[in-house]
Amino acid sequence: QVQLVESGGGLVQAGDSLRLSCAASGRTFSSYGMGWFRQAPGKQREFVAGIRWSGGTTYYADSVKGRFTISRDNAENTVYLQMNSLKPEDTAVYYCAAAWRHDGPTSRDYDYWGQGTQVTVSS
């Protein structure tokens, strides 16, 4: 099992940047595929970015491609989401998720979830 704790959210203006962190417990972090999702009020949770457990290939939702970057530091058991050029429509609770030797762009692909961190972008 793995426990996930997100941090780094906050209130920013449009065009600003934020970096979210997700710290994972356990000694096998490198074997987990990791993803970031978000959920805005009244909307379904949506995929934002993922990074594969093997090889570290990254992939993104079209809405964030070119603005957001997912990365991982296996030595620190941490996954990051660098968010640049933030827009008001990026406002949501952001969740990180983990899956043992798996990954994907849907919630069903992941077994473990953090508690979420709020990101609010004002116009």
GROMACS .gro file of C-alpha atoms in nm, residues 2 7 12 15 17 19 22 38 42 59 70 78 80 103 109-110 123:
model
   17
    2VAL     CA    1   0.098   0.361  -0.043
    7SER     CA    2   0.079   2.007  -0.107
   12VAL     CA    3  -0.291   3.277  -0.763
   15GLY     CA    4  -0.073   3.375  -1.575
   17SER     CA    5   0.272   2.944  -1.178
   19ARG     CA    6   0.415   2.361  -0.828
   22CYS     CA    7   0.273   1.461  -0.382
   38ARG     CA    8  -0.855   1.754  -1.079
   42GLY     CA    9  -2.009   2.056  -1.003
   59TYR     CA   10   0.137   1.225  -2.103
   70ILE     CA   11   0.465   1.616  -1.443
   78THR     CA   12   0.765   1.247  -0.469
   80TYR     CA   13   0.542   1.698  -0.895
  103ASP     CA   14  -0.092   0.390  -1.515
  109ASP     CA   15  -0.646   0.302  -1.355
  110TYR     CA   16  -0.544   0.404  -1.003
  123SER     CA   17  -0.886   3.644  -1.338
   0.00000   0.00000   0.00000
